[in-house]
Amino acid sequence: MYIILLGAPGSGKGTVAKMIEGKFGVPHLSTGDILRDNVNKGTCVGNQAKEYMDNGKLVPDDIVIQMVKGRVLEEDCKTGFILDGFPRTIKQAEALELIFDELDITIDAIFNFEASQETIIERLSGRRTCKNCGAIYHIKNIPPKVEDECDKCGDRLYQRDDDKKDVVKNRLVVYKTQTKKLISYYEKQDSFYKIDANKKAGEMFVEVCKDLGQSGKSG
Ligand code: ADP
Ligand code: ZN
């Protein structure tokens, strides 16, 4: 199963991606997570990416495309994957098309998460993340059982630096000027679906499963 998730930062695609991963057993590939991991480990990619990320700007296409190319060839991607945060530019979408052609992959679904500006700001400002396992929480909507502690692994939760106000502004501008164009790139395809992303994560997941021709209740 091959899925692409589109949508603004804070539209909930990462949260829903984790739910899809749990139900269908295909890995959630978040370019943001992979980049943050590289930054933490101080890899060559991480060192190149850090400044862009700190400012809410896009990391150059070549770096991200190479990284994704490598990742989709790994063993756990053999039966599918969920792309979250990639592609983000037309150049990335074109590169992805070539990758899919080479690997003889057909996309099952492209979901566009549509959220209002208020929803986005509310989600990003309340978002908390586990550095260790990547789980995503929200102080009001999806609180952990114990404050500031990950339900899954017990690690401390933190607020991403780029979820702070000034950087959020830049990320939304980048989304509007660069990433939004991808909607017209993909919307003509049969496998393109819109998701009302002002709804709760569980409701969005049910919608996604329906579109995939499955029931969202059993998982
Ligand atoms: P969000 O979707 O909430 O903005 P991500 O975790 O997906 O956050 O991305 C965080 C940052 O990582 C982005 O602001 C950008 O700097 C970088 N990044 C992630 N994916 C890409 C990509 N496909 N192309 C360029 N930069 C990216
Ligand atoms: Zn965790």
XYZ file of N, CA and C and ligand atoms in Angstrom:
685
model
N 0.823 -1.188 0.000
C 0.000 0.000 0.000
C 0.872 1.259 0.000
N 0.664 2.100 -0.996
C 1.497 3.303 -1.144
C 0.623 4.548 -1.021
N 0.938 5.372 -0.036
C 0.087 6.517 0.271
C 0.919 7.792 0.372
N 0.352 8.879 -0.161
C 0.977 10.202 0.001
C 0.030 11.084 0.800
N 0.561 11.750 1.819
C -0.254 12.672 2.599
C 0.192 14.101 2.318
N -0.768 14.923 1.890
C -0.482 16.342 1.650
C -1.256 17.166 2.670
N -0.755 18.353 2.945
C -1.473 19.233 3.863
C -0.506 20.155 4.565
N -1.056 21.245 5.102
C -0.221 22.229 5.783
C 0.389 21.635 7.048
N 1.445 22.270 7.560
C 1.929 21.880 8.885
C 0.767 22.009 9.862
N 0.628 21.063 10.752
C -0.445 21.158 11.737
C -1.787 20.661 11.243
N -1.836 20.107 10.037
C -3.127 19.633 9.534
C -3.453 18.242 10.084
N -2.547 17.651 10.802
C -2.828 16.360 11.447
C -2.361 15.159 10.654
N -1.623 15.393 9.583
C -1.252 14.252 8.747
C -0.271 13.298 9.435
N 0.583 13.836 10.273
C 1.516 12.968 11.000
C 0.794 12.051 11.977
N -0.184 12.599 12.662
C -0.961 11.805 13.629
C -1.727 10.696 12.912
N -2.370 11.048 11.808
C -3.132 10.047 11.062
C -2.188 9.023 10.414
N -1.009 9.497 9.994
C -0.026 8.574 9.400
C 0.324 7.458 10.387
N 0.490 7.833 11.664
C 0.816 6.828 12.682
C -0.330 5.809 12.815
N -1.573 6.291 12.680
C -2.726 5.382 12.781
C -2.774 4.429 11.587
N -2.464 4.957 10.411
C -2.444 4.107 9.208
C -1.347 3.051 9.362
N -0.204 3.490 9.846
C 0.918 2.573 10.059
C 0.507 1.446 11.014
N -0.188 1.814 12.089
C -0.618 0.818 13.080
C -1.589 -0.187 12.505
N -2.488 0.272 11.669
C -3.507 -0.641 11.136
C -3.003 -1.471 9.952
N -2.267 -0.847 9.068
C -1.912 -1.539 7.821
C -0.471 -2.076 7.792
N 0.300 -1.711 8.797
C 1.650 -2.270 8.905
C 2.641 -1.796 7.852
N 2.356 -0.648 7.239
C 3.355 -0.080 6.321
C 4.009 1.119 7.020
N 5.326 1.302 6.837
C 6.023 2.327 7.607
C 5.632 3.760 7.260
N 5.637 4.583 8.292
C 5.347 6.013 8.161
C 6.675 6.713 7.890
N 6.836 7.238 6.689
C 8.074 7.949 6.358
C 7.830 9.447 6.430
N 8.260 10.045 7.517
C 8.123 11.489 7.673
C 9.486 12.120 7.400
N 9.566 12.922 6.343
C 10.863 13.535 6.029
C 11.293 14.472 7.160
N 10.318 15.112 7.823
C 10.651 15.961 8.969
C 11.322 15.131 10.069
N 10.744 13.965 10.390
C 11.332 13.097 11.432
C 12.723 12.619 11.030
N 12.856 12.212 9.773
C 14.152 11.692 9.325
C 15.203 12.804 9.388
N 14.802 14.012 8.973
C 15.739 15.142 9.028
C 16.115 15.480 10.472
N 15.111 15.516 11.356
C 15.410 15.828 12.774
C 16.353 14.794 13.370
N 16.141 13.542 12.990
C 17.008 12.473 13.461
C 18.449 12.710 12.992
N 18.590 13.120 11.750
C 19.916 13.425 11.198
C 20.563 14.617 11.906
N 19.743 15.609 12.236
C 20.272 16.774 12.946
C 20.771 16.338 14.326
N 19.957 15.543 15.026
C 20.352 15.090 16.371
C 21.627 14.269 16.355
N 21.770 13.473 15.316
C 22.957 12.616 15.233
C 24.159 13.341 14.630
N 23.924 14.566 14.145
C 25.027 15.349 13.574
C 25.582 14.759 12.285
N 24.713 14.128 11.498
C 25.189 13.572 10.225
C 25.428 14.702 9.223
N 26.000 14.339 8.087
C 26.277 15.305 7.038
C 24.969 15.949 6.553
N 23.954 15.118 6.303
C 22.646 15.645 5.901
C 22.093 16.559 6.994
N 22.205 16.117 8.234
C 21.692 16.900 9.362
C 22.345 18.269 9.459
N 23.662 18.293 9.294
C 24.370 19.576 9.383
C 23.969 20.524 8.262
N 23.696 19.943 7.102
C 23.269 20.794 5.980
C 21.840 21.299 6.179
N 21.021 20.481 6.828
C 19.588 20.797 6.919
C 19.239 21.739 8.070
N 20.066 21.717 9.114
C 19.683 22.366 10.376
C 19.217 23.809 10.238
N 20.024 24.622 9.549
C 19.698 26.038 9.503
C 18.360 26.304 8.798
N 18.112 25.564 7.741
C 16.835 25.726 7.030
C 15.679 25.397 7.972
N 15.809 24.272 8.662
C 14.730 23.823 9.541
C 14.496 24.803 10.684
N 15.580 25.290 11.265
C 15.445 26.237 12.382
C 14.682 27.480 11.963
N 14.775 27.817 10.673
C 14.095 29.026 10.198
C 12.762 28.740 9.522
N 12.361 27.481 9.519
C 11.077 27.135 8.910
C 11.125 27.126 7.400
N 12.342 27.088 6.849
C 12.468 27.060 5.386
C 12.589 25.634 4.895
N 12.395 25.436 3.596
C 12.557 24.094 3.045
C 14.034 23.763 2.898
N 14.364 22.538 3.222
C 15.701 22.019 2.973
C 15.809 21.850 1.453
N 16.981 22.152 0.838
C 17.078 22.063 -0.628
C 16.618 20.700 -1.175
N 15.964 20.766 -2.319
C 15.381 19.572 -2.940
C 16.367 18.409 -3.054
N 17.571 18.694 -3.559
C 18.523 17.608 -3.818
C 18.801 16.768 -2.577
N 18.946 17.445 -1.455
C 19.251 16.734 -0.199
C 18.095 15.821 0.182
N 16.888 16.382 0.138
C 15.716 15.619 0.579
C 15.416 14.468 -0.393
N 15.563 14.737 -1.682
C 15.260 13.700 -2.682
C 16.216 12.510 -2.515
N 17.507 12.794 -2.340
C 18.484 11.721 -2.119
C 18.127 10.896 -0.897
N 17.721 11.602 0.135
C 17.397 10.953 1.405
C 16.190 10.013 1.245
N 15.171 10.490 0.545
C 13.970 9.672 0.344
C 14.286 8.473 -0.557
N 15.085 8.718 -1.581
C 15.476 7.628 -2.486
C 16.113 6.492 -1.707
N 16.988 6.852 -0.803
C 17.661 5.837 0.017
C 16.685 5.129 0.934
N 15.802 5.882 1.528
C 14.887 5.313 2.529
C 13.906 4.309 1.921
N 13.356 4.616 0.734
C 12.331 3.724 0.167
C 12.922 2.405 -0.344
N 14.255 2.348 -0.431
C 14.877 1.096 -0.863
C 15.107 0.140 0.299
N 14.864 0.627 1.517
C 15.097 -0.239 2.684
C 14.051 -1.348 2.752
N 14.453 -2.410 3.440
C 13.672 -3.644 3.494
C 12.199 -3.433 3.912
N 11.983 -2.605 4.927
C 10.613 -2.455 5.464
C 9.680 -1.721 4.499
N 10.206 -1.181 3.408
C 9.366 -0.466 2.441
C 8.918 -1.357 1.285
N 9.277 -2.632 1.339
C 8.994 -3.555 0.239
C 7.520 -3.654 -0.128
N 6.624 -3.591 0.882
C 5.199 -3.750 0.566
C 4.430 -2.441 0.654
N 5.140 -1.357 0.874
C 4.457 -0.074 0.870
C 5.026 0.894 1.886
N 4.514 2.137 1.846
C 4.908 3.162 2.818
C 3.946 4.335 2.744
N 4.004 5.131 3.783
C 3.168 6.334 3.852
C 4.104 7.531 3.839
N 4.016 8.353 2.812
C 4.874 9.536 2.732
C 4.186 10.719 3.408
N 4.866 11.295 4.376
C 4.323 12.425 5.125
C 5.364 13.544 5.080
N 5.026 14.637 4.407
C 5.990 15.742 4.325
C 6.845 15.697 3.071
N 6.564 14.774 2.222
C 7.245 14.651 0.929
C 6.239 14.106 -0.070
N 6.109 14.661 -1.257
C 6.830 15.827 -1.760
C 6.283 17.140 -1.206
N 7.129 18.158 -1.258
C 6.746 19.488 -0.808
C 6.956 20.531 -1.892
N 7.576 20.156 -2.976
C 7.755 21.069 -4.115
C 7.463 20.261 -5.388
N 7.231 20.983 -6.485
C 6.975 20.302 -7.759
C 8.189 19.462 -8.153
N 9.383 19.994 -7.905
C 10.598 19.242 -8.240
C 10.638 17.904 -7.488
N 10.254 17.934 -6.236
C 10.216 16.694 -5.447
C 9.152 15.737 -5.992
N 8.010 16.295 -6.417
C 6.935 15.446 -6.958
C 7.407 14.761 -8.241
N 8.135 15.503 -9.057
C 8.638 14.917 -10.302
C 9.676 13.833 -10.021
N 10.523 14.091 -9.044
C 11.529 13.087 -8.661
C 10.833 11.835 -8.120
N 9.776 12.046 -7.363
C 9.048 10.910 -6.794
C 8.428 10.059 -7.891
N 7.918 10.736 -8.904
C 7.324 10.007 -10.028
C 8.355 9.073 -10.675
N 9.569 9.588 -10.826
C 10.646 8.756 -11.397
C 10.959 7.561 -10.493
N 11.001 7.816 -9.193
C 11.275 6.727 -8.241
C 10.185 5.654 -8.368
N 8.932 6.092 -8.400
C 7.817 5.145 -8.522
C 7.908 4.356 -9.831
N 8.254 5.037 -10.919
C 8.394 4.355 -12.212
C 9.473 3.283 -12.141
N 10.603 3.677 -11.563
C 11.728 2.749 -11.477
C 11.396 1.520 -10.659
N 10.651 1.723 -9.576
C 10.340 0.606 -8.683
C 9.021 -0.071 -9.069
N 8.406 0.407 -10.158
C 7.141 -0.142 -10.632
C 6.041 -0.076 -9.556
N 5.916 1.081 -8.963
C 4.954 1.281 -7.876
C 3.775 2.115 -8.373
N 2.560 1.711 -8.001
C 1.381 2.529 -8.280
C 0.882 3.092 -6.945
N 0.575 4.372 -6.933
C 0.071 4.994 -5.698
C -1.362 4.549 -5.453
N -1.660 4.133 -4.220
C -3.033 3.746 -3.881
C -3.887 4.965 -3.569
N -3.320 5.917 -2.854
C -4.120 7.083 -2.499
C -3.244 8.279 -2.159
N -3.756 9.452 -2.546
C -3.139 10.720 -2.156
C -4.193 11.451 -1.348
N -3.902 11.746 -0.101
C -4.874 12.438 0.748
C -4.433 13.871 0.974
N -5.352 14.798 0.731
C -5.048 16.196 1.010
C -5.803 16.637 2.259
N -5.079 16.946 3.298
C -5.669 17.345 4.576
C -5.941 18.845 4.552
N -7.233 19.195 4.590
C -7.612 20.600 4.495
C -8.058 21.131 5.852
N -7.265 22.028 6.405
C -7.587 22.564 7.730
C -7.614 24.084 7.685
N -8.445 24.678 8.556
C -8.502 26.142 8.618
C -7.255 26.662 9.335
N -7.004 27.948 9.135
C -5.854 28.596 9.766
C -5.912 28.449 11.298
N -7.124 28.580 11.870
C -7.262 28.484 13.345
C -6.889 27.091 13.828
N -7.368 26.086 13.095
C -7.052 24.706 13.479
C -5.540 24.494 13.471
N -4.910 24.995 12.425
C -3.472 24.786 12.254
C -2.685 25.415 13.414
N -3.014 26.654 13.729
C -2.301 27.355 14.800
C -2.531 26.644 16.140
N -3.779 26.238 16.369
C -4.103 25.572 17.636
C -3.341 24.246 17.748
N -3.281 23.510 16.659
C -2.588 22.209 16.689
C -1.090 22.379 16.904
N -0.503 23.322 16.182
C 0.953 23.467 16.273
C 1.377 23.998 17.637
N 0.591 24.927 18.189
C 1.023 25.515 19.458
C 0.869 24.526 20.606
N -0.048 23.557 20.457
C -0.234 22.580 21.540
C 0.485 21.262 21.310
N 1.170 21.147 20.189
C 1.791 19.865 19.854
C 2.987 19.562 20.755
N 3.063 18.319 21.199
C 4.231 17.840 21.932
C 4.678 16.548 21.276
N 5.993 16.347 21.222
C 6.531 15.205 20.482
C 7.480 14.411 21.372
N 7.549 13.107 21.132
C 8.520 12.281 21.838
C 9.760 12.140 20.950
N 10.879 12.584 21.467
C 12.112 12.551 20.684
C 12.560 11.111 20.449
N 12.230 10.265 21.401
C 12.704 8.887 21.343
C 11.950 8.050 20.314
N 10.595 8.073 20.363
C 9.859 7.157 19.477
C 9.024 7.890 18.427
N 8.997 9.218 18.468
C 8.296 9.974 17.428
C 6.795 10.120 17.646
N 6.273 9.595 18.759
C 4.827 9.720 19.022
C 4.447 11.200 19.125
N 3.216 11.509 18.678
C 2.767 12.907 18.661
C 1.586 13.075 19.615
N 1.624 14.125 20.431
C 0.540 14.419 21.375
C 0.093 15.856 21.182
N -1.017 16.187 21.863
C -1.455 17.579 21.902
C -1.921 17.850 23.327
N -1.478 18.964 23.901
C -1.752 19.188 25.328
C -3.245 19.118 25.667
N -4.111 19.502 24.712
C -5.557 19.422 24.984
C -6.232 18.252 24.273
N -5.953 18.117 22.972
C -6.708 17.143 22.156
C -6.258 15.697 22.337
N -4.952 15.502 22.462
C -4.430 14.135 22.639
C -3.408 14.160 23.769
N -3.848 14.379 25.011
C -2.863 14.499 26.090
C -2.276 13.135 26.457
N -1.016 13.095 26.870
C -0.451 11.834 27.368
C -1.080 11.515 28.731
N -0.993 10.243 29.139
C -1.606 9.843 30.422
C -0.954 10.578 31.589
N 0.378 10.655 31.547
C 1.118 11.416 32.565
C 1.683 12.653 31.870
N 1.518 13.822 32.524
C 1.934 15.062 31.884
C 3.391 14.998 31.410
N 3.616 15.452 30.181
C 4.971 15.541 29.609
C 5.716 14.220 29.490
N 4.961 13.094 29.533
C 5.626 11.797 29.446
C 4.980 10.966 28.343
N 5.813 10.321 27.517
C 5.289 9.534 26.405
C 4.599 8.259 26.901
N 3.352 8.025 26.448
C 2.613 6.808 26.836
C 3.344 5.552 26.364
N 3.975 5.674 25.206
C 4.530 4.474 24.576
C 5.873 4.072 25.157
N 6.739 5.051 25.436
C 8.098 4.672 25.852
C 8.548 5.363 27.129
N 7.710 6.265 27.672
C 8.058 6.879 28.960
C 9.038 8.041 28.883
N 9.515 8.335 27.677
C 10.461 9.446 27.533
C 9.747 10.786 27.735
N 10.558 11.823 27.959
C 9.982 13.158 28.151
C 9.511 13.754 26.825
N 8.367 14.421 26.858
C 7.869 15.080 25.647
C 8.459 16.488 25.555
N 8.572 16.978 24.335
C 9.101 18.324 24.174
C 8.347 19.057 23.082
N 8.480 20.372 23.082
C 7.890 21.167 22.015
C 8.965 21.439 20.975
N 8.687 21.073 19.729
C 9.679 21.314 18.679
C 9.993 22.802 18.597
N 11.258 23.124 18.395
C 11.641 24.530 18.278
C 10.870 25.225 17.165
N 10.649 24.487 16.079
C 9.984 25.142 14.949
C 8.466 25.222 15.131
N 7.951 24.726 16.262
C 6.533 24.923 16.580
C 6.328 26.209 17.365
N 7.401 26.941 17.600
C 7.260 28.229 18.288
C 6.851 29.296 17.273
N 6.168 30.307 17.819
C 5.388 31.245 16.999
C 6.033 31.784 15.713
N 7.213 32.364 15.837
C 7.808 33.034 14.681
C 8.114 32.059 13.556
N 8.611 30.890 13.939
C 8.966 29.909 12.917
C 7.701 29.333 12.277
N 6.641 29.171 13.066
C 5.373 28.683 12.521
C 4.917 29.598 11.384
N 5.043 30.898 11.612
C 4.645 31.877 10.582
C 5.383 31.591 9.275
N 6.695 31.407 9.365
C 7.486 31.125 8.157
C 7.043 29.827 7.494
N 6.788 28.815 8.301
C 6.401 27.523 7.716
C 5.084 27.645 6.948
N 4.167 28.467 7.487
C 2.879 28.615 6.794
C 3.043 29.392 5.491
N 3.954 30.357 5.479
C 4.227 31.095 4.241
C 4.831 30.146 3.202
N 5.789 29.348 3.639
C 6.410 28.378 2.734
C 5.347 27.428 2.171
N 4.449 26.992 3.039
C 3.387 26.090 2.571
C 2.556 26.765 1.483
N 2.146 27.996 1.748
C 1.278 28.698 0.783
C 1.982 28.973 -0.530
N 3.262 29.347 -0.455
C 3.941 29.738 -1.694
C 4.506 28.545 -2.466
N 4.840 27.451 -1.799
C 5.486 26.344 -2.510
C 4.696 25.041 -2.503
N 4.230 24.637 -1.346
C 3.684 23.286 -1.229
C 2.240 23.199 -1.720
N 1.497 24.284 -1.587
C 0.088 24.270 -2.009
C -0.073 23.936 -3.493
N 0.941 24.313 -4.282
C 0.897 24.046 -5.727
C 0.742 22.560 -6.039
N 1.158 21.742 -5.089
C 1.098 20.301 -5.328
C -0.331 19.798 -5.464
N -1.267 20.559 -4.891
C -2.663 20.134 -4.977
C -3.096 20.087 -6.441
N -2.769 21.149 -7.195
C -3.167 21.111 -8.610
C -2.363 20.068 -9.393
N -1.177 19.761 -8.900
C -0.359 18.723 -9.551
C -1.035 17.350 -9.409
N -1.632 17.104 -8.233
C -2.170 15.764 -7.955
C -3.682 15.620 -8.108
N -4.435 16.733 -8.039
C -5.886 16.571 -7.871
C -6.606 15.930 -9.055
N -5.948 15.901 -10.208
C -6.619 15.282 -11.360
C -6.577 13.750 -11.281
N -5.719 13.230 -10.439
C -5.592 11.770 -10.365
C -6.797 11.132 -9.662
N -7.158 9.923 -10.108
C -8.307 9.221 -9.535
C -8.119 8.924 -8.057
N -6.887 8.738 -7.678
C -6.630 8.330 -6.299
C -6.444 9.523 -5.353
N -6.894 10.706 -5.776
C -6.776 11.910 -4.935
C -8.026 12.067 -4.076
N -7.852 12.197 -2.768
C -8.990 12.365 -1.848
C -8.774 13.573 -0.950
N -9.878 14.289 -0.673
C -9.807 15.400 0.277
C -10.238 14.907 1.646
N -9.543 15.363 2.668
C -9.921 15.013 4.041
C -10.208 16.319 4.787
N -11.369 16.360 5.453
C -11.685 17.531 6.260
C -10.829 17.473 7.529
N -9.784 18.282 7.536
C -8.794 18.168 8.603
C -9.104 19.070 9.802
N -10.340 19.602 9.850
C -10.724 20.299 11.078
C -11.323 19.312 12.072
N -11.566 18.096 11.598
C -12.127 17.048 12.461
C -11.052 16.470 13.370
N -11.537 15.658 14.336
C -10.591 14.986 15.239
C -9.808 13.914 14.479
N -8.639 13.574 15.023
C -7.775 12.601 14.354
C -8.521 11.281 14.076
N -9.267 10.789 15.065
C -9.981 9.516 14.902
C -10.977 9.572 13.753
N -11.641 10.708 13.618
C -12.630 10.873 12.543
C -11.946 10.952 11.177
N -10.806 11.633 11.158
C -10.070 11.712 9.883
C -9.617 10.319 9.470
N -9.192 9.546 10.456
C -8.708 8.195 10.175
C -9.834 7.327 9.598
N -11.047 7.464 10.133
C -12.185 6.707 9.606
C -12.416 7.079 8.140
N -12.317 8.373 7.851
C -12.487 8.837 6.466
C -11.437 8.223 5.538
N -10.199 8.247 6.026
C -9.091 7.694 5.242
C -9.348 6.208 4.944
N -9.745 5.482 5.977
C -9.973 4.035 5.802
C -11.113 3.775 4.827
N -12.157 4.592 4.913
C -13.280 4.443 3.976
C -12.790 4.611 2.554
N -11.993 5.654 2.348
C -11.465 5.909 1.008
C -10.581 4.764 0.537
N -9.916 4.142 1.467
C -9.058 3.015 1.104
C -9.871 1.731 0.951
N -11.173 1.852 1.187
C -12.046 0.692 1.028
C -11.988 -0.282 2.182
N -11.685 0.264 3.376
C -11.583 -0.590 4.562
C -12.367 0.069 5.689
N -12.631 -0.692 6.740
C -13.285 -0.095 7.892
C -12.248 0.408 8.881
N -12.447 1.626 9.369
C -11.491 2.204 10.302
C -11.724 1.775 11.732
N -12.795 0.993 11.970
C -13.168 0.746 13.381
C -12.356 -0.371 14.028
N -11.941 -1.335 13.225
C -11.302 -2.501 13.837
C -9.864 -2.243 14.263
N -9.247 -1.195 13.752
C -7.857 -0.966 14.100
C -7.728 0.105 15.129
P 5.477 20.133 9.433
O 4.828 19.333 8.352
O 4.709 20.101 10.704
O 5.900 21.495 8.998
P 7.838 18.458 9.284
O 8.291 17.700 10.472
O 7.222 17.719 8.162
O 6.859 19.538 9.845
O 9.052 19.313 8.691
C 9.885 20.094 9.495
C 10.914 20.816 8.656
O 11.735 19.859 7.970
C 10.373 21.713 7.550
O 10.045 23.000 8.023
C 11.544 21.722 6.552
O 12.576 22.596 6.989
C 12.076 20.311 6.660
N 11.460 19.408 5.670
C 10.674 18.328 5.920
N 10.298 17.720 4.780
C 10.847 18.436 3.767
C 10.816 18.338 2.351
N 10.112 17.377 1.727
N 11.508 19.251 1.638
C 12.205 20.227 2.234
N 12.270 20.385 3.559
C 11.597 19.511 4.331
Zn 7.989 7.825 23.023
